[in-house]
Amino acid sequence: MACGHRGLICAVCMVCGFHAMKFDLIAIDLDSTLLSSQGHVTPRSREVLERAHRAGVEIVICTGRRFSSAMHALDGMSFADHIVVNNGVVVKEVATTRTIYSDYFSPEAYAACVGALKRVQPELPVLVMVDEYPEYEFCTDVVENANEYHMQYVILDPDMLRAVAKLEELPTRRIIQCCILHEFERLQAIEASVAQATAGHATVFIIRNLRYLGSSLEVLPRGASKWRALQFLAGSYSIPPQRIMAIGDDLNDVEMVRGAGFGVAMGNAVEPVREAADWVTADRDHDGVAEAIEQYVF
């Protein structure tokens, strides 16, 4: 008997009372999902994830963060073998830091996107994320006299920065994404223009920043997403979508929450994530991730 969760059999459902579903992979967003408002993984969530991992469930962190930033937040936790970073452009093997999947910009698409950003909003500096860890992870051609949003990002992690004379001439082709940092309202006002100017080359959206001031206008290679990267990883384990649970809270989580066999929205999730989900769990400060796994996996 189905409970109405997109035709799935419910797991110890409050409505139906069925036994737990079998999941082989659990995909979890990081900020405002696994991490509390204090920026850490709670003891309960950590214990539940470690228990699931010991039981043979693949735990995959799927985040918009850069690799070094994500690993710093996880603080050496051993429940994840792979991590999806930069909103799905890169998948890394945690133990070796080796990139096993990438969806980089082509040189032509990157040139078009950087040019478009500079034309649409020439007074706002651009950051470019690259896959060159541990040497560096982002580039900018504006280090001095930039706005406070840009400068705070640079100052918080200077070891991962490489300043360049021109963003159009980066010393790498492993280019992940471009972004502009500012207040949400300012970015929202230019989002449509950036999307139009980069059409055919990129996906454009705005996400909330928790570590930095303001929000971030993200310009990713067209088609790149957490869900696309997750499908690659699941495919390498021969895990079909219906055996994936995905948990998230923001716009960059909508596709994976909708695409997974069972999608979970955090209690603090934005409305589009709630609409895409099968179930809404507790918020980030009340162990929403642990609650979902305890309710539907064990």
Coordinates of N, CA and C in Angstrom, one line a residue, residues 1-199:
M1 N 0.8 -1.2 0.0 CA 0.0 0.0 0.0 C 0.9 1.2 0.0
A2 N 0.6 2.2 -0.8 CA 1.4 3.4 -0.9 C 0.8 4.5 -0.1
C3 N 1.6 5.4 0.4 CA 1.2 6.5 1.3 C 1.0 7.8 0.6
G4 N 1.2 7.9 -0.8 CA 1.0 9.1 -1.5 C 2.4 9.9 -1.7
H5 N 3.5 9.3 -1.2 CA 4.8 9.9 -1.4 C 5.3 9.5 -2.7
R6 N 4.7 10.1 -3.8 CA 5.1 9.8 -5.2 C 5.0 8.3 -5.4
G7 N 4.1 7.6 -4.8 CA 3.9 6.2 -5.1 C 4.8 5.3 -4.3
L8 N 5.6 5.8 -3.4 CA 6.6 5.0 -2.7 C 5.9 4.3 -1.5
I9 N 6.5 3.3 -1.0 CA 6.0 2.6 0.2 C 6.6 3.4 1.4
C10 N 5.8 3.9 2.3 CA 6.3 4.7 3.3 C 7.1 3.9 4.4
A11 N 8.0 4.6 5.1 CA 8.8 4.0 6.1 C 8.3 4.5 7.5
V12 N 7.8 3.5 8.3 CA 7.3 3.8 9.6 C 6.5 5.2 9.5
C13 N 5.7 5.3 8.5 CA 5.1 6.6 8.3 C 4.0 7.0 9.3
M14 N 3.9 8.2 9.7 CA 3.0 8.7 10.7 C 1.5 8.4 10.2
V15 N 1.4 8.4 8.8 CA 0.1 8.2 8.3 C -0.2 6.7 8.1
C16 N 0.8 5.9 7.6 CA 0.5 4.6 7.1 C 1.1 3.5 8.1
G17 N 2.2 3.8 8.7 CA 2.8 2.8 9.7 C 3.5 1.7 9.1
F18 N 4.1 1.8 7.9 CA 4.8 0.8 7.2 C 6.2 0.6 7.7
H19 N 6.9 -0.5 7.4 CA 8.3 -0.7 7.8 C 9.2 0.2 7.0
A20 N 10.4 0.3 7.4 CA 11.4 1.2 6.8 C 11.7 0.8 5.4
M21 N 11.9 1.9 4.5 CA 12.3 1.7 3.2 C 13.8 1.4 3.2
K22 N 14.3 0.7 2.1 CA 15.7 0.4 2.0 C 16.4 1.5 1.1
F23 N 17.3 2.2 1.7 CA 18.1 3.2 1.0 C 19.6 2.7 1.0
D24 N 20.2 2.8 -0.2 CA 21.6 2.5 -0.3 C 22.5 3.7 -0.3
L25 N 21.9 4.9 -0.5 CA 22.6 6.1 -0.5 C 21.8 7.3 0.1
I26 N 22.4 8.1 1.0 CA 21.7 9.2 1.5 C 22.6 10.4 1.2
A27 N 22.0 11.4 0.4 CA 22.6 12.6 0.0 C 22.2 13.8 0.9
I28 N 23.1 14.5 1.4 CA 22.8 15.5 2.4 C 23.5 16.8 2.1
D29 N 22.7 17.9 2.0 CA 23.2 19.2 1.9 C 24.0 19.5 3.2
L30 N 24.8 20.5 3.2 CA 25.6 20.9 4.3 C 25.1 22.1 5.1
D31 N 25.2 23.3 4.6 CA 24.8 24.5 5.3 C 23.3 24.5 5.4
S32 N 22.8 24.8 6.7 CA 21.4 24.9 7.0 C 20.7 23.6 6.9
T33 N 21.4 22.5 6.7 CA 20.8 21.1 6.6 C 21.5 20.3 7.7
L34 N 22.7 19.8 7.3 CA 23.5 19.0 8.3 C 24.1 19.9 9.4
L35 N 24.5 21.1 9.0 CA 25.1 22.0 10.0 C 24.0 22.8 10.7
S36 N 24.2 23.0 12.0 CA 23.2 23.8 12.8 C 23.5 25.3 12.5
S37 N 22.7 26.1 13.1 CA 23.0 27.6 12.9 C 24.3 28.0 13.5
Q38 N 24.9 27.2 14.4 CA 26.2 27.4 15.0 C 27.3 26.9 14.1
G39 N 27.0 26.3 13.0 CA 28.0 25.8 12.0 C 28.6 24.5 12.3
H40 N 28.0 23.7 13.1 CA 28.6 22.4 13.4 C 27.6 21.2 13.2
V41 N 28.1 20.0 13.2 CA 27.3 18.8 13.1 C 27.0 18.4 14.6
T42 N 25.7 18.2 14.9 CA 25.4 17.9 16.3 C 25.8 16.4 16.6
P43 N 26.0 16.1 17.9 CA 26.4 14.8 18.3 C 25.4 13.7 17.8
R44 N 24.1 14.1 17.9 CA 23.1 13.1 17.5 C 23.2 12.8 16.0
S45 N 23.3 13.9 15.2 CA 23.4 13.7 13.7 C 24.6 12.9 13.4
R46 N 25.7 13.2 14.0 CA 27.0 12.5 13.8 C 26.8 11.0 14.1
E47 N 26.2 10.7 15.2 CA 26.1 9.3 15.6 C 25.2 8.5 14.6
V48 N 24.1 9.2 14.2 CA 23.2 8.5 13.3 C 23.8 8.3 11.9
L49 N 24.6 9.2 11.4 CA 25.3 9.1 10.2 C 26.4 8.0 10.2
E50 N 27.1 8.0 11.3 CA 28.1 6.9 11.5 C 27.5 5.6 11.6
R51 N 26.3 5.5 12.2 CA 25.6 4.2 12.3 C 25.1 3.7 10.9
A52 N 24.6 4.7 10.2 CA 24.1 4.3 8.8 C 25.3 3.9 7.9
H53 N 26.4 4.6 8.1 CA 27.6 4.2 7.3 C 28.1 2.8 7.6
R54 N 28.1 2.5 8.9 CA 28.6 1.2 9.4 C 27.6 0.1 8.8
A55 N 26.4 0.5 8.6 CA 25.4 -0.5 8.1 C 25.5 -0.7 6.6
G56 N 26.4 0.1 6.0 CA 26.6 -0.1 4.5 C 25.9 0.9 3.7
V57 N 25.3 2.0 4.2 CA 24.7 3.0 3.5 C 25.8 4.0 3.0
E58 N 25.8 4.4 1.8 CA 26.7 5.4 1.3 C 26.2 6.8 1.7
I59 N 27.0 7.5 2.5 CA 26.6 8.9 2.9 C 27.4 9.9 2.0
V60 N 26.7 10.7 1.3 CA 27.3 11.7 0.3 C 26.9 13.1 0.7
I61 N 27.9 13.9 1.1 CA 27.6 15.3 1.3 C 27.5 16.0 0.0
C62 N 26.5 16.8 -0.2 CA 26.3 17.6 -1.5 C 26.2 19.1 -1.1
T63 N 27.2 19.8 -1.4 CA 27.2 21.2 -1.0 C 27.6 22.2 -2.1
G64 N 27.3 23.4 -1.8 CA 27.8 24.5 -2.7 C 29.1 25.0 -2.3
R65 N 29.6 24.5 -1.2 CA 31.0 25.0 -0.7 C 32.1 24.4 -1.6
R66 N 33.2 25.1 -1.5 CA 34.5 24.6 -2.0 C 34.9 23.4 -1.2
F67 N 35.8 22.6 -1.7 CA 36.2 21.3 -1.0 C 36.8 21.6 0.3
S68 N 37.8 22.5 0.4 CA 38.5 22.8 1.7 C 37.5 23.3 2.7
S69 N 36.6 24.2 2.3 CA 35.6 24.7 3.2 C 34.7 23.7 3.8
A70 N 34.3 22.8 2.9 CA 33.4 21.7 3.3 C 34.1 20.7 4.3
M71 N 35.3 20.4 4.0 CA 36.0 19.5 4.8 C 36.3 20.1 6.2
H72 N 36.6 21.4 6.2 CA 36.8 22.1 7.5 C 35.5 22.0 8.3
A73 N 34.4 22.2 7.7 CA 33.1 22.1 8.4 C 32.8 20.7 9.0
L74 N 33.2 19.7 8.2 CA 33.0 18.3 8.7 C 34.0 17.9 9.7
D75 N 35.1 18.5 9.8 CA 36.1 18.4 10.9 C 36.5 16.9 11.1
G76 N 37.0 16.3 9.9 CA 37.5 15.0 10.0 C 36.6 13.8 10.2
M77 N 35.3 14.1 10.0 CA 34.3 13.0 10.2 C 34.4 11.9 9.2
S78 N 34.2 10.7 9.5 CA 34.5 9.6 8.7 C 33.3 8.9 8.0
F79 N 32.2 9.5 8.1 CA 31.0 8.8 7.6 C 30.8 9.0 6.1
A80 N 31.5 9.8 5.4 CA 31.4 10.1 4.0 C 32.6 9.7 3.2
D81 N 32.5 8.9 2.2 CA 33.7 8.5 1.4 C 33.8 9.4 0.2
H82 N 32.7 10.1 -0.2 CA 32.8 11.0 -1.4 C 32.0 12.3 -1.0
I83 N 32.3 13.3 -1.7 CA 31.7 14.6 -1.4 C 31.5 15.3 -2.7
V84 N 30.2 15.8 -2.9 CA 29.9 16.6 -4.1 C 30.0 18.1 -3.7
V85 N 30.9 18.8 -4.4 CA 31.2 20.2 -4.0 C 30.8 21.1 -5.1
N86 N 30.9 22.5 -4.8 CA 30.6 23.5 -5.8 C 29.3 23.2 -6.6
N87 N 28.3 22.8 -5.8 CA 26.9 22.6 -6.4 C 26.9 21.6 -7.5
G88 N 27.8 20.6 -7.4 CA 27.8 19.5 -8.4 C 28.7 19.5 -9.5
V89 N 29.6 20.6 -9.6 CA 30.5 20.6 -10.7 C 31.7 19.6 -10.5
V90 N 31.9 19.3 -9.2 CA 33.0 18.4 -8.9 C 32.6 17.4 -7.8
V91 N 33.1 16.1 -8.0 CA 32.9 15.1 -6.9 C 34.3 14.7 -6.6
K92 N 34.6 14.6 -5.3 CA 35.9 14.2 -4.8 C 35.9 13.0 -3.9
E93 N 36.9 12.2 -3.9 CA 37.1 11.1 -3.0 C 37.7 11.7 -1.7
V94 N 37.1 11.6 -0.6 CA 37.5 12.3 0.6 C 38.9 11.9 1.0
A95 N 39.2 10.6 1.1 CA 40.4 10.1 1.6 C 41.7 10.6 0.8
T96 N 41.5 10.7 -0.5 CA 42.6 11.1 -1.4 C 42.6 12.5 -1.9
T97 N 41.4 13.2 -1.8 CA 41.1 14.5 -2.4 C 41.1 14.4 -3.9
R98 N 41.1 13.2 -4.5 CA 41.1 13.0 -5.9 C 39.7 13.4 -6.5
T99 N 39.8 14.1 -7.6 CA 38.5 14.4 -8.4 C 38.1 13.2 -9.2
I100 N 36.9 12.7 -9.0 CA 36.5 11.5 -9.7 C 35.4 11.9 -10.8
Y101 N 34.9 13.1 -10.7 CA 33.9 13.6 -11.6 C 34.0 15.1 -11.7
S102 N 33.9 15.6 -12.9 CA 33.9 17.1 -13.1 C 33.0 17.5 -14.3
D103 N 32.5 18.7 -14.1 CA 31.6 19.3 -15.2 C 32.1 20.7 -15.4
Y104 N 33.4 20.8 -15.7 CA 34.0 22.2 -15.8 C 33.5 23.0 -17.0
F105 N 33.7 24.3 -16.9 CA 33.4 25.1 -18.0 C 34.3 24.8 -19.2
S106 N 33.8 24.8 -20.4 CA 34.7 24.8 -21.6 C 35.4 26.1 -21.7
P107 N 36.5 26.2 -22.3 CA 37.2 27.6 -22.4 C 36.2 28.6 -23.1
E108 N 35.5 28.2 -24.1 CA 34.6 29.1 -24.7 C 33.4 29.6 -23.8
A109 N 32.9 28.7 -23.1 CA 31.8 29.0 -22.2 C 32.3 29.9 -21.0
Y110 N 33.5 29.6 -20.5 CA 34.0 30.4 -19.5 C 34.2 31.8 -19.9
A111 N 34.9 32.0 -21.1 CA 35.1 33.3 -21.6 C 33.8 34.1 -21.8
A112 N 32.8 33.4 -22.3 CA 31.5 34.1 -22.5 C 30.9 34.5 -21.2
C113 N 31.0 33.7 -20.1 CA 30.4 34.0 -18.8 C 31.1 35.1 -18.1
V114 N 32.5 35.1 -18.1 CA 33.2 36.2 -17.5 C 32.9 37.5 -18.2
G115 N 32.9 37.5 -19.5 CA 32.6 38.7 -20.3 C 31.3 39.2 -20.0
A116 N 30.3 38.3 -19.9 CA 28.9 38.7 -19.6 C 28.8 39.4 -18.2
L117 N 29.4 38.8 -17.2 CA 29.3 39.3 -15.9 C 30.0 40.7 -15.8
K118 N 31.0 40.9 -16.5 CA 31.7 42.2 -16.5 C 30.9 43.3 -17.2
R119 N 30.2 42.8 -18.3 CA 29.3 43.8 -19.0 C 28.1 44.2 -18.2
V120 N 27.4 43.2 -17.6 CA 26.2 43.4 -16.9 C 26.4 44.2 -15.7
Q121 N 27.4 43.9 -14.9 CA 27.6 44.6 -13.6 C 29.1 44.9 -13.5
P122 N 29.7 45.9 -14.2 CA 31.1 46.1 -14.2 C 31.7 46.6 -12.9
E123 N 30.9 47.1 -12.0 CA 31.4 47.6 -10.7 C 31.5 46.6 -9.7
L124 N 30.9 45.4 -9.9 CA 31.0 44.3 -8.9 C 32.0 43.3 -9.3
P125 N 33.0 43.1 -8.5 CA 34.1 42.1 -8.8 C 33.6 40.7 -8.9
V126 N 34.4 39.9 -9.6 CA 34.0 38.5 -9.9 C 35.0 37.6 -9.2
L127 N 34.5 36.5 -8.6 CA 35.3 35.4 -8.1 C 35.2 34.2 -9.0
V128 N 36.3 33.5 -9.2 CA 36.2 32.3 -10.1 C 36.7 31.1 -9.3
M129 N 35.9 30.1 -9.1 CA 36.3 28.9 -8.4 C 37.0 27.9 -9.4
V130 N 38.1 27.3 -8.9 CA 38.8 26.3 -9.8 C 39.1 25.1 -9.0
D131 N 39.4 24.0 -9.7 CA 39.7 22.7 -9.0 C 41.2 22.5 -9.0
E132 N 41.9 23.2 -8.2 CA 43.4 23.1 -8.1 C 43.8 22.9 -6.6
Y133 N 42.9 22.4 -5.8 CA 43.2 22.1 -4.4 C 44.4 21.1 -4.4
P134 N 45.4 21.2 -3.5 CA 45.5 22.1 -2.4 C 46.2 23.4 -2.7
E135 N 46.6 23.6 -3.9 CA 47.4 24.8 -4.2 C 46.5 26.1 -4.1
Y136 N 45.4 26.1 -4.7 CA 44.5 27.2 -4.6 C 43.1 26.8 -5.1
E137 N 42.1 27.5 -4.7 CA 40.7 27.1 -5.1 C 39.9 28.3 -5.7
F138 N 40.3 29.5 -5.6 CA 39.6 30.6 -6.3 C 40.5 31.7 -6.7
C139 N 40.1 32.4 -7.8 CA 40.9 33.5 -8.4 C 40.1 34.8 -8.4
T140 N 40.8 35.9 -8.4 CA 40.1 37.2 -8.6 C 41.2 38.1 -9.2
D141 N 40.7 39.1 -10.0 CA 41.6 40.1 -10.5 C 41.4 41.4 -9.8
V142 N 40.6 41.4 -8.7 CA 40.4 42.5 -7.8 C 40.7 42.1 -6.4
V143 N 41.8 42.6 -5.8 CA 42.1 42.3 -4.5 C 42.0 43.6 -3.6
E144 N 42.3 44.7 -4.1 CA 42.3 46.0 -3.4 C 41.1 46.8 -3.8
N145 N 40.5 47.6 -2.9 CA 39.5 48.5 -3.2 C 38.2 47.9 -3.7
A146 N 38.0 46.6 -3.4 CA 36.8 45.9 -3.7 C 35.7 46.2 -2.7
N147 N 34.5 45.8 -2.9 CA 33.5 46.0 -1.9 C 33.7 45.0 -0.7
E148 N 32.9 45.3 0.4 CA 33.1 44.5 1.6 C 32.8 43.1 1.4
Y149 N 31.8 42.7 0.6 CA 31.4 41.4 0.4 C 32.5 40.5 -0.3
H150 N 33.1 41.1 -1.3 CA 34.2 40.5 -2.0 C 35.4 40.3 -1.1
M151 N 35.8 41.4 -0.4 CA 37.0 41.4 0.4 C 36.9 40.4 1.6
Q152 N 35.7 40.3 2.2 CA 35.5 39.4 3.3 C 35.8 38.0 2.9
Y153 N 35.3 37.6 1.7 CA 35.5 36.3 1.2 C 37.0 36.0 1.0
V154 N 37.7 37.0 0.4 CA 39.2 36.8 0.2 C 39.9 36.8 1.5
I155 N 39.6 37.6 2.5 CA 40.3 37.7 3.7 C 40.2 36.4 4.6
L156 N 39.0 35.8 4.5 CA 38.7 34.7 5.4 C 39.5 33.4 4.9
D157 N 40.0 33.4 3.7 CA 40.7 32.2 3.2 C 41.8 32.6 2.2
P158 N 42.7 33.4 2.6 CA 43.7 33.9 1.7 C 44.6 32.8 1.1
D159 N 44.8 31.7 1.8 CA 45.7 30.7 1.3 C 45.2 30.0 0.1
M160 N 43.9 30.1 -0.1 CA 43.3 29.4 -1.2 C 43.1 30.3 -2.4
L161 N 43.5 31.6 -2.3 CA 43.4 32.6 -3.4 C 44.6 32.6 -4.3
R162 N 44.4 32.8 -5.6 CA 45.4 33.2 -6.5 C 44.9 34.5 -7.2
A163 N 45.6 35.6 -7.0 CA 45.3 36.8 -7.7 C 45.9 36.8 -9.1
V164 N 45.1 37.2 -10.1 CA 45.5 37.2 -11.5 C 45.4 38.6 -12.1
A165 N 46.1 38.8 -13.1 CA 46.0 40.1 -13.8 C 44.7 40.2 -14.5
K166 N 44.3 39.1 -15.2 CA 43.0 39.2 -15.9 C 42.3 37.8 -15.7
L167 N 41.0 37.9 -15.3 CA 40.3 36.6 -15.2 C 40.1 35.9 -16.5
E168 N 40.2 36.6 -17.6 CA 40.1 36.0 -18.9 C 41.3 35.1 -19.2
E169 N 42.4 35.2 -18.4 CA 43.6 34.4 -18.7 C 44.0 33.7 -17.4
L170 N 43.2 32.8 -17.0 CA 43.5 32.0 -15.8 C 44.6 30.9 -16.1
P171 N 45.4 30.5 -15.1 CA 46.5 29.5 -15.3 C 46.0 28.1 -15.2
T172 N 44.7 27.9 -15.4 CA 44.1 26.5 -15.3 C 42.9 26.5 -16.2
R173 N 42.5 25.3 -16.7 CA 41.3 25.1 -17.4 C 40.3 24.3 -16.5
R174 N 40.7 24.0 -15.3 CA 39.8 23.3 -14.4 C 38.9 24.3 -13.7
I175 N 38.1 25.0 -14.5 CA 37.3 26.1 -14.0 C 35.9 25.6 -13.6
I176 N 35.5 25.9 -12.4 CA 34.3 25.4 -11.8 C 33.1 26.3 -11.9
Q177 N 33.3 27.6 -11.5 CA 32.1 28.5 -11.5 C 32.6 29.9 -11.3
C178 N 31.7 30.9 -11.6 CA 32.0 32.3 -11.3 C 30.9 32.7 -10.4
C179 N 31.2 33.7 -9.5 CA 30.2 34.2 -8.6 C 30.5 35.7 -8.3
I180 N 29.4 36.4 -7.9 CA 29.4 37.7 -7.4 C 28.8 37.8 -6.0
L181 N 29.4 38.4 -5.1 CA 28.9 38.5 -3.7 C 28.3 39.9 -3.5
H182 N 27.1 40.0 -2.9 CA 26.5 41.2 -2.5 C 25.2 41.0 -1.8
E183 N 24.5 42.0 -1.5 CA 23.2 41.9 -0.8 C 22.2 41.1 -1.8
F184 N 21.3 40.4 -1.2 CA 20.3 39.6 -2.0 C 19.6 40.4 -3.0
E185 N 19.1 41.6 -2.6 CA 18.3 42.4 -3.4 C 19.0 42.9 -4.6
R186 N 20.3 43.3 -4.4 CA 21.2 43.8 -5.5 C 21.4 42.7 -6.5
L187 N 21.6 41.5 -6.1 CA 21.9 40.3 -7.0 C 20.6 39.9 -7.7
Q188 N 19.5 40.0 -7.0 CA 18.2 39.7 -7.6 C 17.9 40.6 -8.7
A189 N 18.3 41.8 -8.6 CA 18.0 42.8 -9.6 C 18.8 42.6 -10.9
I190 N 19.9 41.9 -10.8 CA 20.7 41.6 -12.0 C 20.6 40.1 -12.5
E191 N 20.0 39.3 -11.7 CA 19.9 37.9 -12.0 C 19.4 37.6 -13.4
A192 N 18.3 38.2 -13.8 CA 17.7 37.9 -15.1 C 18.6 38.3 -16.2
S193 N 19.3 39.5 -16.1 CA 20.2 40.0 -17.1 C 21.4 39.1 -17.2
V194 N 21.9 38.6 -16.1 CA 23.1 37.7 -16.2 C 22.7 36.4 -16.9
A195 N 21.5 35.9 -16.5 CA 21.0 34.6 -17.1 C 20.8 34.8 -18.6
Q196 N 20.3 35.9 -19.0 CA 20.1 36.2 -20.5 C 21.5 36.3 -21.2
A197 N 22.4 37.0 -20.5 CA 23.7 37.2 -21.2 C 24.6 36.0 -21.3
T198 N 24.3 35.0 -20.4 CA 25.1 33.7 -20.4 C 24.3 32.6 -20.9
A199 N 23.1 32.8 -21.5 CA 22.2 31.8 -22.0 C 23.0 30.9 -23.0

